[in-house]
Coordinates of C-alpha atoms and ligand atoms in Angstrom, one line a residue:
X8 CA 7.3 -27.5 -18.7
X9 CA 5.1 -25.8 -16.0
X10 CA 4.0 -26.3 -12.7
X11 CA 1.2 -27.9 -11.8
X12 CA -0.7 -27.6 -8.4
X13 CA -2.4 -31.0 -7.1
X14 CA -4.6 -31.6 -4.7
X15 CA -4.8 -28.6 -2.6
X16 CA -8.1 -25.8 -1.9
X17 CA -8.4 -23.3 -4.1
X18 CA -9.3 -19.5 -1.9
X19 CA -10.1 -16.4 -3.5
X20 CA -12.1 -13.6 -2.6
X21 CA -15.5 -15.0 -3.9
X22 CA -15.4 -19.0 -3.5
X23 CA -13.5 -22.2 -2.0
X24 CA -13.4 -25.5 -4.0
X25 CA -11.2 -28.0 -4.6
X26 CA -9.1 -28.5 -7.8
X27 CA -5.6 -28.8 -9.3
X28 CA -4.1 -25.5 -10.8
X29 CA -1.6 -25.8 -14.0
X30 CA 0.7 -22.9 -15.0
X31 CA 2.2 -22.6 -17.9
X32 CA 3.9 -19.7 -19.7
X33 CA 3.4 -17.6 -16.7
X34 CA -0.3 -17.9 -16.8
X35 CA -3.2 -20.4 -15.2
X36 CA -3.7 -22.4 -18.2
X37 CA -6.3 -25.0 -16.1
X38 CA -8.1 -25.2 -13.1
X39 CA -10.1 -28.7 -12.8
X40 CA -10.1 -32.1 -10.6
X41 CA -7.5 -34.6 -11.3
X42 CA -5.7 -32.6 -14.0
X43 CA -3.1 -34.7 -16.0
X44 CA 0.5 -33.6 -15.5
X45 CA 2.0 -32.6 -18.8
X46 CA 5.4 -33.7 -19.7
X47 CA 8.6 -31.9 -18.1
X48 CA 5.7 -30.5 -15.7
X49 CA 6.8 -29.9 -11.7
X50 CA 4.5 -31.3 -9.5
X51 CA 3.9 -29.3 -6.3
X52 CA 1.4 -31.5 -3.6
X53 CA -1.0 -29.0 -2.9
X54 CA -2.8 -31.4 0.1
X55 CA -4.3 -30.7 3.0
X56 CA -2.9 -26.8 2.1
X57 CA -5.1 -23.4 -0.2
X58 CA -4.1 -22.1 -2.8
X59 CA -4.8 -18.4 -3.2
X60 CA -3.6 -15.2 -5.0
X61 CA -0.3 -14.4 -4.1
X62 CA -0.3 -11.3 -2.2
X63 CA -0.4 -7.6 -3.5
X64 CA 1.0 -4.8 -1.7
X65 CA -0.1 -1.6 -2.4
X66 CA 2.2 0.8 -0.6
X67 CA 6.3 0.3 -0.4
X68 CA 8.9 2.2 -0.7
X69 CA 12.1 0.1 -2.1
X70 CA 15.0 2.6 -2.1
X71 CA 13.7 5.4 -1.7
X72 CA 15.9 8.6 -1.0
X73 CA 14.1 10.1 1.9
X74 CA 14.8 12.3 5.2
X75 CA 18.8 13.1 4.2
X76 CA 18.9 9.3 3.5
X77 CA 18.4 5.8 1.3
X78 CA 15.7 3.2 2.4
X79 CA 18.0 0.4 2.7
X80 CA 16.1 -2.0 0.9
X81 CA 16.1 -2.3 -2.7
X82 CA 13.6 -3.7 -5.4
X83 CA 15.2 -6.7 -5.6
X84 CA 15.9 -7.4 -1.9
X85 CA 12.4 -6.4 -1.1
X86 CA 10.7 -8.0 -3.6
X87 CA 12.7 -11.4 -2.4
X88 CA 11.4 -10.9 0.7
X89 CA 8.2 -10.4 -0.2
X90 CA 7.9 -13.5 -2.5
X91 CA 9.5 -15.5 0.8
X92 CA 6.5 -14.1 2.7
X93 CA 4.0 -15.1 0.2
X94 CA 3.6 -11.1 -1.7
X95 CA 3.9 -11.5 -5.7
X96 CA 3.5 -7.9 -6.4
X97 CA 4.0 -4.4 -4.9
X98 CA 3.0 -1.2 -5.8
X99 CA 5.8 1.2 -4.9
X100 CA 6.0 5.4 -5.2
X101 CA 7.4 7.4 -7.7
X102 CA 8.1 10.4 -5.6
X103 CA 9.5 13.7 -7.4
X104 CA 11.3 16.2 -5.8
X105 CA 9.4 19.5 -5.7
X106 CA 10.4 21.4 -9.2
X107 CA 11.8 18.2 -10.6
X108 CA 9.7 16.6 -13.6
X109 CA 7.3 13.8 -13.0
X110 CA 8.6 11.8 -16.2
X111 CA 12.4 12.0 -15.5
X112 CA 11.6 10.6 -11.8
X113 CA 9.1 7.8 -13.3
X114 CA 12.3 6.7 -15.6
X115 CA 14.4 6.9 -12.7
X116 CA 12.3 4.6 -10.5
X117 CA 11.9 2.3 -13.6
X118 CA 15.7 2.2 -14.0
X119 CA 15.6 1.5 -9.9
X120 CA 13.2 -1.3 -10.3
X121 CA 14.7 -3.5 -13.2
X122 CA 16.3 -5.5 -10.7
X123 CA 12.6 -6.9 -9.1
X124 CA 12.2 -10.2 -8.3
X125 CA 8.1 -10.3 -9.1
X126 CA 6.1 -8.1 -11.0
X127 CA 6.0 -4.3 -9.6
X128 CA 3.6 -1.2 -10.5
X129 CA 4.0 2.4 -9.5
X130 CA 1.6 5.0 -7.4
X131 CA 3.2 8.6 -8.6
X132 CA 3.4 11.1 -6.6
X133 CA 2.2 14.7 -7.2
X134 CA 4.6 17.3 -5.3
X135 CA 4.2 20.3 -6.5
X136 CA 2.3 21.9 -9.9
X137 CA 2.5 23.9 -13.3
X138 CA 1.6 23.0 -16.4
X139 CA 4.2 20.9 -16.9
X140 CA 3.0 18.7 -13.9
X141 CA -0.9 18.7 -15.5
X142 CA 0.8 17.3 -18.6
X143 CA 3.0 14.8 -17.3
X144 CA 0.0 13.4 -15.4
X145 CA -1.6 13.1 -19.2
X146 CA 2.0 11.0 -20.3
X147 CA 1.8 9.0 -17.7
X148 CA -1.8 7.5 -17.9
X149 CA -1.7 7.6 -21.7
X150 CA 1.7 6.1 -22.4
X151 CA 3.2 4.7 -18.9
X152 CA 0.5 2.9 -17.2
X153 CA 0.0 5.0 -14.3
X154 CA -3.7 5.2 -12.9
X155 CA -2.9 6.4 -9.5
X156 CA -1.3 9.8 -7.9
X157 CA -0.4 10.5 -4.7
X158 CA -0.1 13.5 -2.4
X159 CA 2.0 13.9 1.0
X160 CA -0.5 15.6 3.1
X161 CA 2.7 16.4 5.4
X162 CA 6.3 16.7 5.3
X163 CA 6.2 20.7 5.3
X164 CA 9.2 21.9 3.3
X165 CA 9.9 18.7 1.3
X166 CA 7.4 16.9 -0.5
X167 CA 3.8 18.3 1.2
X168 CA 1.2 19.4 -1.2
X169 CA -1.0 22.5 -0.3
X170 CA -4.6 23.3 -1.0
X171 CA -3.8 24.5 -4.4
X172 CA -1.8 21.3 -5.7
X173 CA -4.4 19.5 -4.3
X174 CA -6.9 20.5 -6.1
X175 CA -5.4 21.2 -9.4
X176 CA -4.0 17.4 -9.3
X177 CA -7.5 16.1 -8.3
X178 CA -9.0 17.9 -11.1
X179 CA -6.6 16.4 -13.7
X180 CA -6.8 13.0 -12.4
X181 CA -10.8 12.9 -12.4
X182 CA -10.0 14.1 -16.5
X183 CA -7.7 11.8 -16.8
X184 CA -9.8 8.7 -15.2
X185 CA -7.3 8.0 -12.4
X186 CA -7.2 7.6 -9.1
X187 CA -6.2 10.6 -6.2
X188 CA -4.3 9.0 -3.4
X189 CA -3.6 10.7 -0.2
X190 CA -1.2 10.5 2.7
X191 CA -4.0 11.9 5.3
X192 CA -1.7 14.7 7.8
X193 CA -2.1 17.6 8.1
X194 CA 1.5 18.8 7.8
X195 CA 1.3 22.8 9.3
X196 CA -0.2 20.8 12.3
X197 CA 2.8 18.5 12.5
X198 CA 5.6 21.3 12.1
X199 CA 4.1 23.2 15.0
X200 CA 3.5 20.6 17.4
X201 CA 6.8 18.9 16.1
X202 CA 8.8 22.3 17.4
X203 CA 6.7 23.2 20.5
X204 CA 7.6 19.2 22.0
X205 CA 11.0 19.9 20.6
X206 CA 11.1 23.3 22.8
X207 CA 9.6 21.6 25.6
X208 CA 13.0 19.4 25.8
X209 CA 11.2 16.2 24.6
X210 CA 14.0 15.0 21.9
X211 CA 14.0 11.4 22.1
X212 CA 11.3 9.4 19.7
X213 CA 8.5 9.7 22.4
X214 CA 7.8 13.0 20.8
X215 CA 7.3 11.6 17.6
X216 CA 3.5 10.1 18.4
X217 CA 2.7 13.6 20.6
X218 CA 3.5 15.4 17.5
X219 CA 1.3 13.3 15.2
X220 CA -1.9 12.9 17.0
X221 CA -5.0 11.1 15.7
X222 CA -6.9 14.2 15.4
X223 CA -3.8 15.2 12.6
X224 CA -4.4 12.6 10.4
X225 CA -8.6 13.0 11.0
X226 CA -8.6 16.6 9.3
X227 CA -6.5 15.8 6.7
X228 CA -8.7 12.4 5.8
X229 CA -11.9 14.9 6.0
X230 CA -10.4 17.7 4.0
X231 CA -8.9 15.4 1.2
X232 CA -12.9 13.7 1.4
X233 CA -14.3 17.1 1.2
X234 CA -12.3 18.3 -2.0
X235 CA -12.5 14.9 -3.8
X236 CA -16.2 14.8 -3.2
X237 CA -16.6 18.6 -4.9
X238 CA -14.3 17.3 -7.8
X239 CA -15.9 14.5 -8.2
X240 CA -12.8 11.9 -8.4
X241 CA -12.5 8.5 -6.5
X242 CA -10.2 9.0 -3.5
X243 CA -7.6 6.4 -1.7
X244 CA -6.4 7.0 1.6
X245 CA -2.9 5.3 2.6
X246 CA -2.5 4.0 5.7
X247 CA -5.5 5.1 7.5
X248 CA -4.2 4.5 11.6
X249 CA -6.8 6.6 13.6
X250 CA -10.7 6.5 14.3
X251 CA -11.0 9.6 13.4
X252 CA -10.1 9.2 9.3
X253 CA -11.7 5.5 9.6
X254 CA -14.7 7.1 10.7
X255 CA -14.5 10.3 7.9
X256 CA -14.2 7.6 5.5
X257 CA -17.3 5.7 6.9
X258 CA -19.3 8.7 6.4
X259 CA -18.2 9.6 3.1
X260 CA -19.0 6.2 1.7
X261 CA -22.2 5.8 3.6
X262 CA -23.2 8.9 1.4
X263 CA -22.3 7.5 -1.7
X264 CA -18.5 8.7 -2.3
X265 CA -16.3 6.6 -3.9
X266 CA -13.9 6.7 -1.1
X267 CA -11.5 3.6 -0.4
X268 CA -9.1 3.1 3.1
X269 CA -5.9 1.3 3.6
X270 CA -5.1 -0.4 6.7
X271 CA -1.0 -1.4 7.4
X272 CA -0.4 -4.7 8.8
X273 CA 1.8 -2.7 11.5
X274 CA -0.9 -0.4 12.6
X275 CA -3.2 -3.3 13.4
X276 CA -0.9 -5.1 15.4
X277 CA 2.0 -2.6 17.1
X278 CA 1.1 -0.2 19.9
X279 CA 2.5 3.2 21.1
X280 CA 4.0 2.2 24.0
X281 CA 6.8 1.2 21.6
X282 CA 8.1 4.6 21.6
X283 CA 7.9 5.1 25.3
X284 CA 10.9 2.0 25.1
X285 CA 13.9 4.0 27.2
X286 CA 16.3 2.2 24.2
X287 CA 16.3 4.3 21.4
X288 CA 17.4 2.0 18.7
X289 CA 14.1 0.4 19.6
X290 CA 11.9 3.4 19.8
X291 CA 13.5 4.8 16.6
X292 CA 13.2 1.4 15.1
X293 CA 9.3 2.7 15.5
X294 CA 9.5 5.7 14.0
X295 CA 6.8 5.9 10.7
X296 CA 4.2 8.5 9.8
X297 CA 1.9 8.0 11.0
X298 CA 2.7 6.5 14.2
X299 CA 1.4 3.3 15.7
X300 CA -1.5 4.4 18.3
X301 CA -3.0 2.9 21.5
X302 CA -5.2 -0.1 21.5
X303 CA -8.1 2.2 20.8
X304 CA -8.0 2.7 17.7
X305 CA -6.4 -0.8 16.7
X306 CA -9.3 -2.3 17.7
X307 CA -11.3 0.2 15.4
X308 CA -9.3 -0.7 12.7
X309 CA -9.5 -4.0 12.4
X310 CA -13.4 -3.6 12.7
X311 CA -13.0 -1.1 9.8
X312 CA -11.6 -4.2 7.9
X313 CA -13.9 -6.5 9.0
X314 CA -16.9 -4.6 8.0
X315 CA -15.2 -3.0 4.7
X316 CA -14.8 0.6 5.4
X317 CA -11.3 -0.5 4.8
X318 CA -10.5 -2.2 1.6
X319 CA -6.7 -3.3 1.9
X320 CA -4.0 -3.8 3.4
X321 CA -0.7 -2.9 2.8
X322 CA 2.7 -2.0 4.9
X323 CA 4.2 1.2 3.6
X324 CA 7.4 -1.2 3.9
X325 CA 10.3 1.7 3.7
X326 CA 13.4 0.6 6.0
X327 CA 16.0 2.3 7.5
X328 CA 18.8 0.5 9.6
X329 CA 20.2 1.2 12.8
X330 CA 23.1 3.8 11.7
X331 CA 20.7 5.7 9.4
X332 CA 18.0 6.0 12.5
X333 CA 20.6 7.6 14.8
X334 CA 20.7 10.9 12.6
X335 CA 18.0 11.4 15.2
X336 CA 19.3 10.7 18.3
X337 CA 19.3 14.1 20.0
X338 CA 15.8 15.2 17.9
X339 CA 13.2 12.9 17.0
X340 CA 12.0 15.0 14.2
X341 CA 14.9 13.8 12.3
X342 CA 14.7 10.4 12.7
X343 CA 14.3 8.5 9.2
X344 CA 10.5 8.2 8.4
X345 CA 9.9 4.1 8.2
X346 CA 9.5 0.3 9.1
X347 CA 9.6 -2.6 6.9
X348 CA 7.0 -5.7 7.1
X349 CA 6.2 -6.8 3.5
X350 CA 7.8 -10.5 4.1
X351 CA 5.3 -10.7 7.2
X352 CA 2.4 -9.2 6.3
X353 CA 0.7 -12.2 5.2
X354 CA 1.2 -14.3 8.2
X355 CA 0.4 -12.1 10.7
X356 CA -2.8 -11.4 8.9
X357 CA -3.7 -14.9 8.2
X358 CA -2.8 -15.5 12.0
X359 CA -4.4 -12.5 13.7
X360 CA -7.2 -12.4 11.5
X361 CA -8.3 -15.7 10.0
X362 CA -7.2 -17.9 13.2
X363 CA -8.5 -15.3 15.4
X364 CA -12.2 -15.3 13.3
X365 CA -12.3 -11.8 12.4
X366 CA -12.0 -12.8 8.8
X367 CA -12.8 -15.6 6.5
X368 CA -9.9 -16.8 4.4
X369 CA -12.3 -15.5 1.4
X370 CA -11.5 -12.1 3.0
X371 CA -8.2 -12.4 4.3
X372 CA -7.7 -13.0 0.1
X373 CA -9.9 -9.8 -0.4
X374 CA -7.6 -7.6 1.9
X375 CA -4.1 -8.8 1.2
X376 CA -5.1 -8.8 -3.3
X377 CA -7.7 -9.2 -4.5
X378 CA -9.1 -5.8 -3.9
X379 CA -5.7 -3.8 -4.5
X380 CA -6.2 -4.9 -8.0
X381 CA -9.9 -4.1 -8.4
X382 CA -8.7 -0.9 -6.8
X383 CA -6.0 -0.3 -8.8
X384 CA -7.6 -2.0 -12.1
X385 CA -5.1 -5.1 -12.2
X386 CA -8.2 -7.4 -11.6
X387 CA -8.4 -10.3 -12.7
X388 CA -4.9 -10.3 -14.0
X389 CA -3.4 -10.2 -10.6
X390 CA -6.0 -11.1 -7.2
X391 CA -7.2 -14.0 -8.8
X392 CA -7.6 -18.3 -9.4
X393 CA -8.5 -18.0 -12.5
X394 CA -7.9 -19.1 -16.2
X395 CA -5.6 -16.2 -17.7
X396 CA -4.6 -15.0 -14.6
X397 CA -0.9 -14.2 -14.3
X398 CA 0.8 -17.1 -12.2
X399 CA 1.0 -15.3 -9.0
X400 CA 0.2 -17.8 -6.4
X401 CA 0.9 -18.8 -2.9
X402 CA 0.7 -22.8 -1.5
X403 CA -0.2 -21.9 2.0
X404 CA -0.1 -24.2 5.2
X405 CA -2.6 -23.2 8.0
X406 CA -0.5 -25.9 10.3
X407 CA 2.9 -24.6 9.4
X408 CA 3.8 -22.3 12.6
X409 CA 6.8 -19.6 12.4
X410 CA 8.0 -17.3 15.2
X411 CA 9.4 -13.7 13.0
X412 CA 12.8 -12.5 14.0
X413 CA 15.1 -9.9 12.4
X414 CA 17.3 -12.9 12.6
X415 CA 15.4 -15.1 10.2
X416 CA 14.0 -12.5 7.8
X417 CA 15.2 -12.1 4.7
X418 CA 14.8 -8.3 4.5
X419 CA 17.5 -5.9 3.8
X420 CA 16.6 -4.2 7.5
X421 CA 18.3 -5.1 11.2
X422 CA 14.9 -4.8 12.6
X423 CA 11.4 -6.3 12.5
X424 CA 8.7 -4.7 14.1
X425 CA 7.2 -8.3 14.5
X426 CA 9.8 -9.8 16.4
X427 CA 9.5 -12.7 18.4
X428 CA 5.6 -13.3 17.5
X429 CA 4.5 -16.8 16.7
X430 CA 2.3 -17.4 14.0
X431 CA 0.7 -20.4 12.7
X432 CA -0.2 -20.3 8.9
X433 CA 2.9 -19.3 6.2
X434 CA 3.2 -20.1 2.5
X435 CA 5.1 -23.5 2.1
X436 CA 5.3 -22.5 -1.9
X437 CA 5.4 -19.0 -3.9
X438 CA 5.0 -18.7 -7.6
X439 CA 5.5 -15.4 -9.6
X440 CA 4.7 -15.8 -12.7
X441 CA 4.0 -19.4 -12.7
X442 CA 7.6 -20.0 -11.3
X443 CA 8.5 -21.3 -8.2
X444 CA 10.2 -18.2 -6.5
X445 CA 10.1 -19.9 -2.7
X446 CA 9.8 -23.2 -1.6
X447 CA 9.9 -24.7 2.2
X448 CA 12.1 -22.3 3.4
X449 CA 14.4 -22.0 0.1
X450 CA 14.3 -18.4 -2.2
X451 CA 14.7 -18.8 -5.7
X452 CA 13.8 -15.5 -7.0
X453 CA 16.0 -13.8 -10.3
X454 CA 17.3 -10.9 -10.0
X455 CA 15.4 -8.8 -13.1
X456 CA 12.6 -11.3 -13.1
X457 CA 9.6 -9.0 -12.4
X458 CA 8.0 -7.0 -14.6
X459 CA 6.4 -3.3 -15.1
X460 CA 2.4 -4.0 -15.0
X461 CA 0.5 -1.3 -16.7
X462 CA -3.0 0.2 -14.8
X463 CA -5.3 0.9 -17.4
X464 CA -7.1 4.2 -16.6
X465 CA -10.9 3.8 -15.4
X466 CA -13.1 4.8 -17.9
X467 CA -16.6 3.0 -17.6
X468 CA -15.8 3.4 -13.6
X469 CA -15.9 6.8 -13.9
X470 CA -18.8 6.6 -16.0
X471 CA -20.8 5.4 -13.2
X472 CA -19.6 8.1 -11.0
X473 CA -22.6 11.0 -9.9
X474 CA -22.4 14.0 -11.7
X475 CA -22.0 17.1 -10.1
X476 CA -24.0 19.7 -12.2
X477 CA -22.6 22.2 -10.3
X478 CA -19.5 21.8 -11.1
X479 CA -19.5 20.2 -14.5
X480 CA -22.4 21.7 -16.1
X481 CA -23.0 25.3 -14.5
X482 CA -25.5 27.8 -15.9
X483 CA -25.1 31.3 -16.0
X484 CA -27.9 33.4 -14.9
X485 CA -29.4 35.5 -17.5
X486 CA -29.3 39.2 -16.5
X487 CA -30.7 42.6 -18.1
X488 CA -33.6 43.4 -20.3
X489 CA -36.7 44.7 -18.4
X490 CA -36.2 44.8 -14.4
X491 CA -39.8 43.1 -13.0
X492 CA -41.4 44.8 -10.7
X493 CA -41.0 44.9 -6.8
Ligands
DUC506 N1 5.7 7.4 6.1 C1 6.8 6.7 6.5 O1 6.8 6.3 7.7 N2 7.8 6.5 5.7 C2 7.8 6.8 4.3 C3 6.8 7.8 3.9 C4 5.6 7.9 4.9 O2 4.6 8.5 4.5
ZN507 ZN1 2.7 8.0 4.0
ZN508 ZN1 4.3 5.4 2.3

């Protein structure tokens, strides 16, 4: 059995060559020239097309109960999607109510996610603190694979962390050798300018972007900076949409801080004047946190990818149909949080930045997996061509030409934020886990198929990190005895 690749151009993040690719027992078993096709083998004519890492994506949100609702697309629906778009893995949120216990929502995402097409991790996401919080973080890394924790900068009055929670969680995830992850706004700011728009009789979702400026999601990148550097733990920063947190992060790695940035597919490529549409299903169709800003700071972004002050890219896929957007018709602020993308995320990034030249198809592998996983210490099991690897890998055409429509899509969602935009380059074949999952337009994904991937903590990582003697090794002052003279 297995499936073996022939004749295509292998693309990863370090190298292009040209060789055959067999999988077997959902690993690479052999990567060399003219490779002999076992017995019972599929053969999938690889020429003239790369072969490359299927994609990762670091930041979805598959039914997730949110804003007085239910993201309408689940793991298995979204995971589809994905594969049909040429994404093999996601890394989705495990977000706890405040006062609910981190382990009893980490089950209950698990439970969620046993339906996934292709293999799935988990972020989790710190909302509140105690002592039962600090150990639960402990549980997780030790027994459940977790690496990573989040924290909602805003949503004041649901899931926003404060100062405090901040740095208590930071603190037990640099003990624990994980990761902090932050959703950069700050969320007093957004509550105050959210009501004073509101007052000003601006209901419709225009308000939404004049009550998230760039300048919110800038002090919230340098605070988050500022408290991970004095703790001393690596920091992640979710969809990073403004100059002003691109630039924080700039600084902070440019003085040595292990700081890393995520750029969404959406943000590089949507503008604000979508909210300014006079039909609201449109506008509201819009609505995600933060918003989508003027050309300004798109352009800054994708030079932040080009020149790695951004490491990934992701598309904080989280979708909510028509019906469930209208719970904010007559207010803005409570229009569902969200916009999907994961199926496209791929092609519009092959097509806007490798056609375009902004980034080698060694990079456009770098920013859509292979540096998730050396992020998120997956790598080389997943973001890789290599012997051992899991399976995960996308056939890719750069002649095969697509135009995205809601109508077309395969995601659980009555909108696409792409719609209408022609892109040349799209996956002709997906495996997950050495199995065809997509092929020339036909899904073949299991319901159930994917599986949990455990993130090892980062132990010799952190080793390498600078010590802060001021912090980890303080000195008292020794005091009494004989007073010296004036
Ligand atoms: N932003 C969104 O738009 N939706 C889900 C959560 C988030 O941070
Ligand atoms: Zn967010
Ligand atoms: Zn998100």
């Amino acid at each position: 059995m297995g499936v073996l690749i022939k004749g295509g151009t292998i693309v990863t993040a370090d190298r292009t060559w040209k060789a055959d690719v067999l999988c077997a027992d959902g690993i690479i078993k052999q990567i060399g020239e003219n490779l002999e096709k076992p017995s019972g083998a599929e053969v999938i004519d690889a020429g003239g097309q790369y072969v490359m890492p299927g994609g990762i994506d670091p930041h979805t949100h598959m039914e997730l109960p949110f804003m007085g609702t239910v993201a309408s697309e689940d793991f298995f629906s979204g995971t589809t999607a994905g594969a049909a778009g040429g994404t093999t893995m996601i890394i989705d949120f495990v977000i706890p109510s405040p006062k609910t216990s981190l382990i009893s929502a980490y089950h209950q995402w698990r439970e969620w996610a046993q339906k996934a097409a292709t293999d799935y991790s988990f972020h989790v996401a710190v909302t509140w603190w105690d002592e039962s919080v600090r150990k639960d973080m402990g549980t997780l890394v030790e027994k459940h694979g977790v690496n990573s924790f989040k924290h909602f900068m805003a949503y004041k009055g649901a899931i926003m962390c404060d100062d405090e929670v901040l740095v208590n969680s930071f603190t037990r995830a640099r003990e624990l050798g994980a990761i902090a992850t932050v959703h950069a706004e700050n969320g007093e700011l957004v509550a105050h300018l959210q009501n004073q728009i509101f007052a000003q009789g601006i209901t419709g979702p225009e308000g939404h972007p004049l009550s998230r400026p760039p300048g919110v999601e800038g002090e919230a990148a340098e605070r988050a900076i500022r408290i991970a550097d004095v703790l001393n733990v690596p920091l992640y920063i979710v969809h990073n949409s403004a100059i002003q947190s691109l630039n924080a992060i700039a600084r902070a790695r440019a003085d040595g801080q292990r700081v890393y940035g995520e750029v969404l597919a959406g943000h590089l490529l949507i503008n604000d004047s979508v909210y300014r549409n006079p039909d609201f299903d449109f506008a509201a169709a819009h609505v995600m946190s933060p918003p989508f800003r003027d050309e300004e700071h798109q352009k800054a972004l994708w030079k932040g990818l080009q020149c790695g002050t951004l490491q990934t890219t992701a598309t904080d896929h989280c979708c909510f149909c028509a019906p469930q957007k209208a719970a904010g018709k007559d207010d803005f602020r409570k229009i569902p949080n969200g916009t999907g993308g994961i199926e496209d995320r791929m092609g519009v990034l092959w097509h806007h930045g490798v056609n375009s030249g902004k980034l080698t198809m060694n990079e456009f592998v770098a920013v859509t997996s292979a540096n998730a996983a050396k992020i998120f210490n997956i790598y080389p099991q997943k973001g890789s061509i290599s012997v051992g690897a899991d399976a995960d890998i996308v056939v890719w055409d750069p002649q095969k030409t697509r135009t995205i429509s809601a109508k077309t899509h395969h995601q659980k969602v009555d909108f696409n934020i792409f719609e209408g935009m022609e892109v040349k380059g799209a996956n002709t074949v997906t495996l997950s886990q050495g199995k065809i999952v997509y092929k020339d337009g036909e899904v073949r994904t299991v319901r159930g198929a994917g599986r949990y991937i455990n993130r090892p903590p980062f132990a010799g990582y952190y080793d390498a990190l600078k010590t802060k003697s001021a912090v980890e090794k303080p000195t008292a002052v020794k005091r009494g005895g004989k007073k010296a003279a004036a």
